mmCIF file of N, CA, C and O in Angstrom:
data_model
loop_
_atom_site.group_PDB
_atom_site.id
_atom_site.type_symbol
_atom_site.label_atom_id
_atom_site.label_comp_id
_atom_site.label_asym_id
_atom_site.label_seq_id
_atom_site.Cartn_x
_atom_site.Cartn_y
_atom_site.Cartn_z
ATOM 1 N N MET A 1 -0.723 23.191 4.573
ATOM 2 C CA MET A 1 -0.960 21.773 4.777
ATOM 3 C C MET A 1 -1.489 21.163 3.477
ATOM 4 O O MET A 1 -2.198 21.817 2.727
ATOM 5 N N PHE A 2 -1.158 19.926 3.211
ATOM 6 C CA PHE A 2 -1.614 19.267 2.001
ATOM 7 C C PHE A 2 -2.286 17.939 2.358
ATOM 8 O O PHE A 2 -2.036 17.351 3.401
ATOM 9 N N ALA A 3 -3.150 17.489 1.466
ATOM 10 C CA ALA A 3 -3.907 16.260 1.702
ATOM 11 C C ALA A 3 -3.170 15.069 1.087
ATOM 12 O O ALA A 3 -2.858 15.066 -0.086
ATOM 13 N N LEU A 4 -2.892 14.091 1.901
ATOM 14 C CA LEU A 4 -2.248 12.871 1.415
ATOM 15 C C LEU A 4 -3.258 11.829 0.952
ATOM 16 O O LEU A 4 -2.898 10.894 0.253
ATOM 17 N N GLY A 5 -4.505 11.991 1.325
ATOM 18 C CA GLY A 5 -5.521 10.988 1.028
ATOM 19 C C GLY A 5 -5.561 10.527 -0.413
ATOM 20 O O GLY A 5 -5.343 9.345 -0.696
ATOM 21 N N PRO A 6 -5.826 11.411 -1.367
ATOM 22 C CA PRO A 6 -5.908 10.975 -2.765
ATOM 23 C C PRO A 6 -4.607 10.358 -3.277
ATOM 24 O O PRO A 6 -4.622 9.375 -4.003
ATOM 25 N N ARG A 7 -3.493 10.914 -2.881
ATOM 26 C CA ARG A 7 -2.196 10.387 -3.319
ATOM 27 C C ARG A 7 -1.979 8.980 -2.752
ATOM 28 O O ARG A 7 -1.439 8.104 -3.433
ATOM 29 N N MET A 8 -2.395 8.762 -1.531
ATOM 30 C CA MET A 8 -2.240 7.436 -0.922
ATOM 31 C C MET A 8 -3.108 6.397 -1.636
ATOM 32 O O MET A 8 -2.703 5.251 -1.786
ATOM 33 N N PHE A 9 -4.294 6.812 -2.084
ATOM 34 C CA PHE A 9 -5.134 5.900 -2.860
ATOM 35 C C PHE A 9 -4.427 5.474 -4.145
ATOM 36 O O PHE A 9 -4.460 4.318 -4.533
ATOM 37 N N GLU A 10 -3.793 6.429 -4.800
ATOM 38 C CA GLU A 10 -3.071 6.126 -6.048
ATOM 39 C C GLU A 10 -1.889 5.196 -5.797
ATOM 40 O O GLU A 10 -1.669 4.252 -6.554
ATOM 41 N N ILE A 11 -1.147 5.442 -4.749
ATOM 42 C CA ILE A 11 0.000 4.595 -4.421
ATOM 43 C C ILE A 11 -0.469 3.180 -4.114
ATOM 44 O O ILE A 11 0.090 2.198 -4.601
ATOM 45 N N SER A 12 -1.507 3.081 -3.302
ATOM 46 C CA SER A 12 -2.056 1.771 -2.961
ATOM 47 C C SER A 12 -2.577 1.046 -4.197
ATOM 48 O O SER A 12 -2.349 -0.156 -4.377
ATOM 49 N N ALA A 13 -3.254 1.779 -5.063
ATOM 50 C CA ALA A 13 -3.791 1.182 -6.289
ATOM 51 C C ALA A 13 -2.665 0.684 -7.179
ATOM 52 O O ALA A 13 -2.740 -0.425 -7.727
ATOM 53 N N ARG A 14 -1.609 1.469 -7.322
ATOM 54 C CA ARG A 14 -0.477 1.056 -8.158
ATOM 55 C C ARG A 14 0.172 -0.212 -7.622
ATOM 56 O O ARG A 14 0.512 -1.113 -8.384
ATOM 57 N N ARG A 15 0.370 -0.276 -6.324
ATOM 58 C CA ARG A 15 0.978 -1.472 -5.717
ATOM 59 C C ARG A 15 0.095 -2.695 -5.940
ATOM 60 O O ARG A 15 0.594 -3.773 -6.263
ATOM 61 N N PHE A 16 -1.190 -2.523 -5.749
ATOM 62 C CA PHE A 16 -2.116 -3.629 -5.964
ATOM 63 C C PHE A 16 -2.062 -4.092 -7.415
ATOM 64 O O PHE A 16 -1.972 -5.288 -7.699
ATOM 65 N N LEU A 17 -2.102 -3.142 -8.353
ATOM 66 C CA LEU A 17 -2.078 -3.488 -9.770
ATOM 67 C C LEU A 17 -0.755 -4.140 -10.176
ATOM 68 O O LEU A 17 -0.743 -5.046 -11.011
ATOM 69 N N GLU A 18 0.341 -3.717 -9.579
ATOM 70 C CA GLU A 18 1.631 -4.353 -9.865
ATOM 71 C C GLU A 18 1.611 -5.820 -9.449
ATOM 72 O O GLU A 18 2.117 -6.686 -10.166
ATOM 73 N N GLY A 19 1.027 -6.106 -8.295
ATOM 74 C CA GLY A 19 0.932 -7.492 -7.829
ATOM 75 C C GLY A 19 0.046 -8.333 -8.726
ATOM 76 O O GLY A 19 0.403 -9.469 -9.084
ATOM 77 N N ILE A 20 -1.087 -7.789 -9.120
ATOM 78 C CA ILE A 20 -1.997 -8.514 -10.013
ATOM 79 C C ILE A 20 -1.351 -8.706 -11.380
ATOM 80 O O ILE A 20 -1.522 -9.748 -12.015
ATOM 81 N N HIS A 21 -0.602 -7.718 -11.829
ATOM 82 C CA HIS A 21 0.073 -7.855 -13.124
ATOM 83 C C HIS A 21 1.099 -8.999 -13.075
ATOM 84 O O HIS A 21 1.240 -9.739 -14.046
ATOM 85 N N ARG A 22 1.781 -9.149 -11.936
ATOM 86 C CA ARG A 22 2.751 -10.245 -11.807
ATOM 87 C C ARG A 22 2.070 -11.605 -11.843
ATOM 88 O O ARG A 22 2.593 -12.545 -12.433
ATOM 89 N N THR A 23 0.901 -11.729 -11.211
ATOM 90 C CA THR A 23 0.246 -13.040 -11.136
ATOM 91 C C THR A 23 -0.662 -13.337 -12.319
ATOM 92 O O THR A 23 -0.917 -14.503 -12.613
ATOM 93 N N HIS A 24 -1.157 -12.301 -12.983
ATOM 94 C CA HIS A 24 -2.118 -12.522 -14.068
ATOM 95 C C HIS A 24 -1.765 -11.821 -15.371
ATOM 96 O O HIS A 24 -1.849 -12.426 -16.432
ATOM 97 N N GLY A 25 -1.394 -10.574 -15.314
ATOM 98 C CA GLY A 25 -1.128 -9.826 -16.536
ATOM 99 C C GLY A 25 0.038 -10.376 -17.335
ATOM 100 O O GLY A 25 -0.114 -10.766 -18.497
ATOM 101 N N ALA A 26 1.213 -10.429 -16.726
ATOM 102 C CA ALA A 26 2.406 -10.899 -17.436
ATOM 103 C C ALA A 26 2.288 -12.363 -17.858
ATOM 104 O O ALA A 26 2.568 -12.696 -19.016
ATOM 105 N N PRO A 27 1.852 -13.269 -16.968
ATOM 106 C CA PRO A 27 1.722 -14.670 -17.400
ATOM 107 C C PRO A 27 0.690 -14.858 -18.515
ATOM 108 O O PRO A 27 0.899 -15.658 -19.435
ATOM 109 N N ALA A 28 -0.403 -14.119 -18.464
ATOM 110 C CA ALA A 28 -1.426 -14.239 -19.511
ATOM 111 C C ALA A 28 -0.896 -13.732 -20.839
ATOM 112 O O ALA A 28 -1.147 -14.340 -21.888
ATOM 113 N N LEU A 29 -0.166 -12.625 -20.810
ATOM 114 C CA LEU A 29 0.416 -12.102 -22.048
ATOM 115 C C LEU A 29 1.438 -13.072 -22.632
ATOM 116 O O LEU A 29 1.504 -13.250 -23.854
ATOM 117 N N ALA A 30 2.207 -13.711 -21.772
ATOM 118 C CA ALA A 30 3.174 -14.703 -22.253
ATOM 119 C C ALA A 30 2.456 -15.885 -22.893
ATOM 120 O O ALA A 30 2.848 -16.363 -23.959
ATOM 121 N N ALA A 31 1.375 -16.334 -22.259
ATOM 122 C CA ALA A 31 0.604 -17.442 -22.819
ATOM 123 C C ALA A 31 -0.079 -17.033 -24.113
ATOM 124 O O ALA A 31 -0.186 -17.827 -25.051
ATOM 125 N N ALA A 32 -0.526 -15.793 -24.179
ATOM 126 C CA ALA A 32 -1.218 -15.301 -25.375
ATOM 127 C C ALA A 32 -0.299 -15.251 -26.589
ATOM 128 O O ALA A 32 -0.771 -15.341 -27.721
ATOM 129 N N ALA A 33 0.994 -15.129 -26.352
ATOM 130 C CA ALA A 33 1.945 -15.137 -27.466
ATOM 131 C C ALA A 33 1.901 -16.470 -28.204
ATOM 132 O O ALA A 33 2.122 -16.529 -29.408
ATOM 133 N N ALA A 34 1.581 -17.541 -27.477
ATOM 134 C CA ALA A 34 1.503 -18.871 -28.086
ATOM 135 C C ALA A 34 0.071 -19.270 -28.432
ATOM 136 O O ALA A 34 -0.137 -20.218 -29.189
ATOM 137 N N LEU A 35 -0.894 -18.558 -27.868
ATOM 138 C CA LEU A 35 -2.310 -18.890 -28.068
ATOM 139 C C LEU A 35 -3.050 -17.668 -28.610
ATOM 140 O O LEU A 35 -3.571 -16.859 -27.834
ATOM 141 N N PRO A 36 -3.138 -17.510 -29.924
ATOM 142 C CA PRO A 36 -3.787 -16.323 -30.491
ATOM 143 C C PRO A 36 -5.232 -16.145 -30.019
ATOM 144 O O PRO A 36 -5.691 -15.019 -29.844
ATOM 145 N N GLY A 37 -5.935 -17.225 -29.790
ATOM 146 C CA GLY A 37 -7.313 -17.125 -29.301
ATOM 147 C C GLY A 37 -7.369 -16.484 -27.927
ATOM 148 O O GLY A 37 -8.288 -15.718 -27.623
ATOM 149 N N LEU A 38 -6.386 -16.782 -27.100
ATOM 150 C CA LEU A 38 -6.316 -16.186 -25.769
ATOM 151 C C LEU A 38 -6.098 -14.683 -25.881
ATOM 152 O O LEU A 38 -6.701 -13.909 -25.145
ATOM 153 N N SER A 39 -5.279 -14.280 -26.813
ATOM 154 C CA SER A 39 -5.040 -12.854 -27.026
ATOM 155 C C SER A 39 -6.336 -12.133 -27.359
ATOM 156 O O SER A 39 -6.619 -11.053 -26.823
ATOM 157 N N ALA A 40 -7.156 -12.719 -28.199
ATOM 158 C CA ALA A 40 -8.439 -12.115 -28.565
ATOM 159 C C ALA A 40 -9.374 -12.039 -27.359
ATOM 160 O O ALA A 40 -10.052 -11.027 -27.153
ATOM 161 N N VAL A 41 -9.402 -13.088 -26.567
ATOM 162 C CA VAL A 41 -10.260 -13.107 -25.374
ATOM 163 C C VAL A 41 -9.815 -12.026 -24.391
ATOM 164 O O VAL A 41 -10.651 -11.304 -23.819
ATOM 165 N N LEU A 42 -8.513 -11.904 -24.187
ATOM 166 C CA LEU A 42 -8.008 -10.877 -23.272
ATOM 167 C C LEU A 42 -8.358 -9.480 -23.763
ATOM 168 O O LEU A 42 -8.741 -8.613 -22.972
ATOM 169 N N ASP A 43 -8.255 -9.262 -25.067
ATOM 170 C CA ASP A 43 -8.632 -7.967 -25.643
ATOM 171 C C ASP A 43 -10.111 -7.665 -25.408
ATOM 172 O O ASP A 43 -10.485 -6.532 -25.107
ATOM 173 N N GLN A 44 -10.955 -8.686 -25.552
ATOM 174 C CA GLN A 44 -12.394 -8.493 -25.318
ATOM 175 C C GLN A 44 -12.659 -8.146 -23.856
ATOM 176 O O GLN A 44 -13.479 -7.272 -23.562
ATOM 177 N N HIS A 45 -11.981 -8.822 -22.946
ATOM 178 C CA HIS A 45 -12.164 -8.519 -21.521
ATOM 179 C C HIS A 45 -11.664 -7.108 -21.213
ATOM 180 O O HIS A 45 -12.317 -6.368 -20.465
ATOM 181 N N ALA A 46 -10.532 -6.735 -21.781
ATOM 182 C CA ALA A 46 -10.005 -5.389 -21.552
ATOM 183 C C ALA A 46 -10.981 -4.334 -22.058
ATOM 184 O O ALA A 46 -11.233 -3.326 -21.379
ATOM 185 N N ALA A 47 -11.571 -4.563 -23.216
ATOM 186 C CA ALA A 47 -12.539 -3.607 -23.770
ATOM 187 C C ALA A 47 -13.778 -3.510 -22.879
ATOM 188 O O ALA A 47 -14.301 -2.412 -22.653
ATOM 189 N N ALA A 48 -14.226 -4.638 -22.368
ATOM 190 C CA ALA A 48 -15.402 -4.629 -21.485
ATOM 191 C C ALA A 48 -15.110 -3.857 -20.204
ATOM 192 O O ALA A 48 -15.934 -3.054 -19.749
ATOM 193 N N VAL A 49 -13.948 -4.088 -19.623
ATOM 194 C CA VAL A 49 -13.580 -3.370 -18.395
ATOM 195 C C VAL A 49 -13.450 -1.879 -18.682
ATOM 196 O O VAL A 49 -13.942 -1.046 -17.915
ATOM 197 N N ARG A 50 -12.820 -1.527 -19.794
ATOM 198 C CA ARG A 50 -12.687 -0.110 -20.165
ATOM 199 C C ARG A 50 -14.061 0.547 -20.286
ATOM 200 O O ARG A 50 -14.285 1.656 -19.786
ATOM 201 N N ASP A 51 -15.007 -0.147 -20.926
ATOM 202 C CA ASP A 51 -16.356 0.408 -21.069
ATOM 203 C C ASP A 51 -17.040 0.566 -19.717
ATOM 204 O O ASP A 51 -17.704 1.574 -19.463
ATOM 205 N N ILE A 52 -16.873 -0.412 -18.852
ATOM 206 C CA ILE A 52 -17.479 -0.329 -17.521
ATOM 207 C C ILE A 52 -16.933 0.879 -16.768
ATOM 208 O O ILE A 52 -17.689 1.645 -16.158
ATOM 209 N N LEU A 53 -15.627 1.057 -16.813
ATOM 210 C CA LEU A 53 -15.017 2.161 -16.076
ATOM 211 C C LEU A 53 -15.325 3.515 -16.705
ATOM 212 O O LEU A 53 -15.525 4.499 -15.995
ATOM 213 N N ASP A 54 -15.369 3.577 -18.036
ATOM 214 C CA ASP A 54 -15.639 4.848 -18.719
ATOM 215 C C ASP A 54 -17.105 5.244 -18.675
ATOM 216 O O ASP A 54 -17.437 6.420 -18.498
ATOM 217 N N LEU A 55 -17.987 4.276 -18.860
ATOM 218 C CA LEU A 55 -19.408 4.583 -19.009
ATOM 219 C C LEU A 55 -20.253 4.287 -17.771
ATOM 220 O O LEU A 55 -21.333 4.837 -17.624
ATOM 221 N N GLY A 56 -19.749 3.420 -16.910
ATOM 222 C CA GLY A 56 -20.568 2.968 -15.794
ATOM 223 C C GLY A 56 -20.328 3.660 -14.476
ATOM 224 O O GLY A 56 -20.961 3.337 -13.484
ATOM 225 N N ILE A 57 -19.410 4.613 -14.441
ATOM 226 C CA ILE A 57 -19.081 5.280 -13.188
ATOM 227 C C ILE A 57 -19.243 6.782 -13.368
ATOM 228 O O ILE A 57 -18.595 7.386 -14.231
ATOM 229 N N ASP A 58 -20.127 7.362 -12.571
ATOM 230 C CA ASP A 58 -20.306 8.808 -12.615
ATOM 231 C C ASP A 58 -19.014 9.509 -12.199
ATOM 232 O O ASP A 58 -18.333 9.074 -11.275
ATOM 233 N N SER A 59 -18.680 10.552 -12.868
ATOM 234 C CA SER A 59 -17.501 11.379 -12.571
ATOM 235 C C SER A 59 -16.192 10.589 -12.670
ATOM 236 O O SER A 59 -15.223 10.903 -11.975
ATOM 237 N N ALA A 60 -16.166 9.570 -13.521
ATOM 238 C CA ALA A 60 -14.963 8.759 -13.674
ATOM 239 C C ALA A 60 -13.782 9.592 -14.145
ATOM 240 O O ALA A 60 -12.637 9.260 -13.837
ATOM 241 N N ASP A 61 -14.059 10.666 -14.836
ATOM 242 C CA ASP A 61 -12.968 11.506 -15.342
ATOM 243 C C ASP A 61 -12.242 12.259 -14.231
ATOM 244 O O ASP A 61 -11.168 12.798 -14.448
ATOM 245 N N ARG A 62 -12.804 12.282 -13.033
ATOM 246 C CA ARG A 62 -12.169 12.971 -11.910
ATOM 247 C C ARG A 62 -11.433 12.017 -10.969
ATOM 248 O O ARG A 62 -10.845 12.453 -9.991
ATOM 249 N N ILE A 63 -11.488 10.716 -11.279
ATOM 250 C CA ILE A 63 -10.830 9.714 -10.440
ATOM 251 C C ILE A 63 -9.671 9.126 -11.239
ATOM 252 O O ILE A 63 -9.848 8.762 -12.401
ATOM 253 N N PRO A 64 -8.489 9.030 -10.639
ATOM 254 C CA PRO A 64 -7.355 8.460 -11.383
ATOM 255 C C PRO A 64 -7.679 7.059 -11.912
ATOM 256 O O PRO A 64 -8.304 6.248 -11.228
ATOM 257 N N ALA A 65 -7.258 6.799 -13.130
ATOM 258 C CA ALA A 65 -7.546 5.516 -13.776
ATOM 259 C C ALA A 65 -7.034 4.338 -12.966
ATOM 260 O O ALA A 65 -7.685 3.288 -12.904
ATOM 261 N N THR A 66 -5.882 4.500 -12.315
ATOM 262 C CA THR A 66 -5.345 3.392 -11.520
ATOM 263 C C THR A 66 -6.254 3.053 -10.347
ATOM 264 O O THR A 66 -6.432 1.885 -10.015
ATOM 265 N N VAL A 67 -6.843 4.076 -9.752
ATOM 266 C CA VAL A 67 -7.748 3.859 -8.614
ATOM 267 C C VAL A 67 -9.022 3.160 -9.089
ATOM 268 O O VAL A 67 -9.506 2.222 -8.451
ATOM 269 N N LEU A 68 -9.559 3.606 -10.221
ATOM 270 C CA LEU A 68 -10.756 2.953 -10.776
ATOM 271 C C LEU A 68 -10.488 1.491 -11.109
ATOM 272 O O LEU A 68 -11.281 0.610 -10.762
ATOM 273 N N LEU A 69 -9.384 1.232 -11.775
ATOM 274 C CA LEU A 69 -9.063 -0.125 -12.196
ATOM 275 C C LEU A 69 -8.813 -1.033 -10.998
ATOM 276 O O LEU A 69 -9.332 -2.149 -10.932
ATOM 277 N N ALA A 70 -8.053 -0.554 -10.039
ATOM 278 C CA ALA A 70 -7.802 -1.350 -8.831
ATOM 279 C C ALA A 70 -9.104 -1.610 -8.084
ATOM 280 O O ALA A 70 -9.332 -2.728 -7.600
ATOM 281 N N GLY A 71 -9.953 -0.618 -7.999
ATOM 282 C CA GLY A 71 -11.248 -0.803 -7.327
ATOM 283 C C GLY A 71 -12.111 -1.829 -8.026
ATOM 284 O O GLY A 71 -12.771 -2.644 -7.377
ATOM 285 N N TYR A 72 -12.107 -1.803 -9.346
ATOM 286 C CA TYR A 72 -12.882 -2.777 -10.108
ATOM 287 C C TYR A 72 -12.373 -4.197 -9.837
ATOM 288 O O TYR A 72 -13.152 -5.095 -9.533
ATOM 289 N N ILE A 73 -11.071 -4.377 -9.934
ATOM 290 C CA ILE A 73 -10.508 -5.720 -9.716
ATOM 291 C C ILE A 73 -10.724 -6.166 -8.275
ATOM 292 O O ILE A 73 -11.099 -7.310 -8.025
ATOM 293 N N ARG A 74 -10.516 -5.272 -7.332
ATOM 294 C CA ARG A 74 -10.756 -5.633 -5.923
ATOM 295 C C ARG A 74 -12.209 -6.041 -5.709
ATOM 296 O O ARG A 74 -12.498 -6.958 -4.950
ATOM 297 N N GLY A 75 -13.114 -5.363 -6.372
ATOM 298 C CA GLY A 75 -14.525 -5.736 -6.275
ATOM 299 C C GLY A 75 -14.781 -7.145 -6.780
ATOM 300 O O GLY A 75 -15.571 -7.887 -6.197
ATOM 301 N N LEU A 76 -14.109 -7.521 -7.861
ATOM 302 C CA LEU A 76 -14.241 -8.886 -8.368
ATOM 303 C C LEU A 76 -13.708 -9.907 -7.365
ATOM 304 O O LEU A 76 -14.289 -10.978 -7.174
ATOM 305 N N LEU A 77 -12.600 -9.567 -6.737
ATOM 306 C CA LEU A 77 -11.923 -10.511 -5.855
ATOM 307 C C LEU A 77 -12.515 -10.567 -4.450
ATOM 308 O O LEU A 77 -12.254 -11.515 -3.714
ATOM 309 N N ASP A 78 -13.323 -9.579 -4.088
ATOM 310 C CA ASP A 78 -13.910 -9.535 -2.742
ATOM 311 C C ASP A 78 -14.766 -10.751 -2.417
ATOM 312 O O ASP A 78 -14.881 -11.130 -1.259
ATOM 313 N N GLU A 79 -15.365 -11.342 -3.409
ATOM 314 C CA GLU A 79 -16.265 -12.475 -3.174
ATOM 315 C C GLU A 79 -15.537 -13.805 -3.010
ATOM 316 O O GLU A 79 -16.152 -14.803 -2.653
ATOM 317 N N LEU A 80 -14.240 -13.822 -3.298
ATOM 318 C CA LEU A 80 -13.490 -15.073 -3.204
ATOM 319 C C LEU A 80 -13.238 -15.452 -1.752
ATOM 320 O O LEU A 80 -13.024 -14.595 -0.901
ATOM 321 N N THR A 81 -13.236 -16.743 -1.484
ATOM 322 C CA THR A 81 -12.942 -17.215 -0.131
ATOM 323 C C THR A 81 -11.468 -17.552 0.036
ATOM 324 O O THR A 81 -10.989 -17.685 1.148
ATOM 325 N N THR A 82 -10.751 -17.697 -1.079
ATOM 326 C CA THR A 82 -9.308 -17.935 -1.043
ATOM 327 C C THR A 82 -8.645 -16.953 -1.998
ATOM 328 O O THR A 82 -9.268 -16.506 -2.954
ATOM 329 N N PRO A 83 -7.385 -16.637 -1.760
ATOM 330 C CA PRO A 83 -6.694 -15.694 -2.660
ATOM 331 C C PRO A 83 -6.622 -16.235 -4.089
ATOM 332 O O PRO A 83 -6.504 -17.437 -4.309
ATOM 333 N N ILE A 84 -6.685 -15.330 -5.041
ATOM 334 C CA ILE A 84 -6.600 -15.718 -6.441
ATOM 335 C C ILE A 84 -5.138 -16.035 -6.776
ATOM 336 O O ILE A 84 -4.232 -15.357 -6.327
ATOM 337 N N THR A 85 -4.943 -17.098 -7.505
ATOM 338 C CA THR A 85 -3.605 -17.490 -7.947
ATOM 339 C C THR A 85 -3.626 -17.660 -9.456
ATOM 340 O O THR A 85 -4.686 -17.753 -10.074
ATOM 341 N N GLU A 86 -2.454 -17.721 -10.037
ATOM 342 C CA GLU A 86 -2.358 -17.900 -11.483
ATOM 343 C C GLU A 86 -2.942 -19.256 -11.866
ATOM 344 O O GLU A 86 -2.687 -20.261 -11.205
ATOM 345 N N PRO A 87 -3.745 -19.310 -12.934
ATOM 346 C CA PRO A 87 -4.293 -20.607 -13.355
ATOM 347 C C PRO A 87 -3.185 -21.530 -13.870
ATOM 348 O O PRO A 87 -2.157 -21.063 -14.371
ATOM 349 N N ALA A 88 -3.412 -22.813 -13.741
ATOM 350 C CA ALA A 88 -2.422 -23.791 -14.201
ATOM 351 C C ALA A 88 -2.271 -23.759 -15.717
ATOM 352 O O ALA A 88 -1.186 -23.976 -16.242
ATOM 353 N N ASP A 89 -3.365 -23.493 -16.415
ATOM 354 C CA ASP A 89 -3.338 -23.494 -17.880
ATOM 355 C C ASP A 89 -4.201 -22.347 -18.391
ATOM 356 O O ASP A 89 -5.422 -22.353 -18.211
ATOM 357 N N TRP A 90 -3.584 -21.360 -19.030
ATOM 358 C CA TRP A 90 -4.316 -20.205 -19.524
ATOM 359 C C TRP A 90 -5.278 -20.565 -20.643
ATOM 360 O O TRP A 90 -6.257 -19.863 -20.873
ATOM 361 N N ALA A 91 -5.038 -21.654 -21.332
ATOM 362 C CA ALA A 91 -5.929 -22.070 -22.427
ATOM 363 C C ALA A 91 -7.305 -22.462 -21.897
ATOM 364 O O ALA A 91 -8.301 -22.367 -22.618
ATOM 365 N N THR A 92 -7.373 -22.881 -20.641
ATOM 366 C CA THR A 92 -8.651 -23.294 -20.046
ATOM 367 C C THR A 92 -8.991 -22.455 -18.811
ATOM 368 O O THR A 92 -9.760 -22.892 -17.960
ATOM 369 N N ALA A 93 -8.424 -21.261 -18.728
ATOM 370 C CA ALA A 93 -8.650 -20.402 -17.565
ATOM 371 C C ALA A 93 -10.120 -20.022 -17.435
ATOM 372 O O ALA A 93 -10.835 -19.875 -18.429
ATOM 373 N N GLU A 94 -10.557 -19.851 -16.205
ATOM 374 C CA GLU A 94 -11.936 -19.454 -15.912
ATOM 375 C C GLU A 94 -12.130 -17.954 -16.184
ATOM 376 O O GLU A 94 -11.178 -17.193 -16.290
ATOM 377 N N TRP A 95 -13.412 -17.567 -16.244
ATOM 378 C CA TRP A 95 -13.785 -16.193 -16.557
ATOM 379 C C TRP A 95 -13.084 -15.188 -15.655
ATOM 380 O O TRP A 95 -12.576 -14.172 -16.148
ATOM 381 N N LEU A 96 -13.043 -15.426 -14.362
ATOM 382 C CA LEU A 96 -12.455 -14.468 -13.424
ATOM 383 C C LEU A 96 -10.983 -14.224 -13.740
ATOM 384 O O LEU A 96 -10.524 -13.083 -13.758
ATOM 385 N N HIS A 97 -10.239 -15.276 -14.015
ATOM 386 C CA HIS A 97 -8.827 -15.122 -14.357
ATOM 387 C C HIS A 97 -8.673 -14.315 -15.654
ATOM 388 O O HIS A 97 -7.800 -13.448 -15.749
ATOM 389 N N LEU A 98 -9.507 -14.617 -16.623
ATOM 390 C CA LEU A 98 -9.439 -13.898 -17.901
ATOM 391 C C LEU A 98 -9.816 -12.429 -17.735
ATOM 392 O O LEU A 98 -9.199 -11.547 -18.342
ATOM 393 N N ARG A 99 -10.808 -12.152 -16.888
ATOM 394 C CA ARG A 99 -11.234 -10.770 -16.667
ATOM 395 C C ARG A 99 -10.122 -9.980 -15.984
ATOM 396 O O ARG A 99 -9.812 -8.854 -16.368
ATOM 397 N N VAL A 100 -9.518 -10.574 -14.968
ATOM 398 C CA VAL A 100 -8.435 -9.897 -14.245
ATOM 399 C C VAL A 100 -7.248 -9.681 -15.181
ATOM 400 O O VAL A 100 -6.672 -8.593 -15.223
ATOM 401 N N ALA A 101 -6.901 -10.697 -15.959
ATOM 402 C CA ALA A 101 -5.782 -10.562 -16.910
ATOM 403 C C ALA A 101 -6.101 -9.506 -17.961
ATOM 404 O O ALA A 101 -5.245 -8.702 -18.338
ATOM 405 N N GLY A 102 -7.331 -9.499 -18.451
ATOM 406 C CA GLY A 102 -7.734 -8.482 -19.416
ATOM 407 C C GLY A 102 -7.666 -7.086 -18.826
ATOM 408 O O GLY A 102 -7.225 -6.139 -19.492
ATOM 409 N N ALA A 103 -8.068 -6.952 -17.590
ATOM 410 C CA ALA A 103 -7.982 -5.659 -16.912
ATOM 411 C C ALA A 103 -6.531 -5.200 -16.792
ATOM 412 O O ALA A 103 -6.253 -4.004 -16.882
ATOM 413 N N CYS A 104 -5.621 -6.150 -16.643
ATOM 414 C CA CYS A 104 -4.211 -5.803 -16.560
ATOM 415 C C CYS A 104 -3.700 -5.161 -17.849
ATOM 416 O O CYS A 104 -2.731 -4.410 -17.812
ATOM 417 N N LEU A 105 -4.336 -5.440 -18.950
ATOM 418 C CA LEU A 105 -3.934 -4.809 -20.212
ATOM 419 C C LEU A 105 -4.150 -3.297 -20.167
ATOM 420 O O LEU A 105 -3.561 -2.565 -20.962
ATOM 421 N N LEU A 106 -4.995 -2.847 -19.267
ATOM 422 C CA LEU A 106 -5.303 -1.416 -19.156
ATOM 423 C C LEU A 106 -4.340 -0.684 -18.225
ATOM 424 O O LEU A 106 -4.402 0.543 -18.128
ATOM 425 N N CYS A 107 -3.476 -1.429 -17.556
ATOM 426 C CA CYS A 107 -2.537 -0.809 -16.605
ATOM 427 C C CYS A 107 -1.522 0.042 -17.325
ATOM 428 O O CYS A 107 -1.057 -0.244 -18.367
#
């Protein structure tokens, strides 16, 4: 007999990250091509998320990166009362949108 639990977490995390990448990662990267400042901001957010996941979680090396990243983003979104959508203008996007888009760079 084999355990499906951990594998199911990875599959679920990948699906979640694919959806977030469609709404935030890809559009932010497209906008960053025209806005160099946005590219720098996204890089800073990605570095911050990487540090949080690498340094802030005990035994992070034993948990698949996709599961950690999806869990981090889900934690950010749990407090929202409405679903997150792509911002109208990436040049003036709020912190949460930038953090989620930056996290997508780690996918």
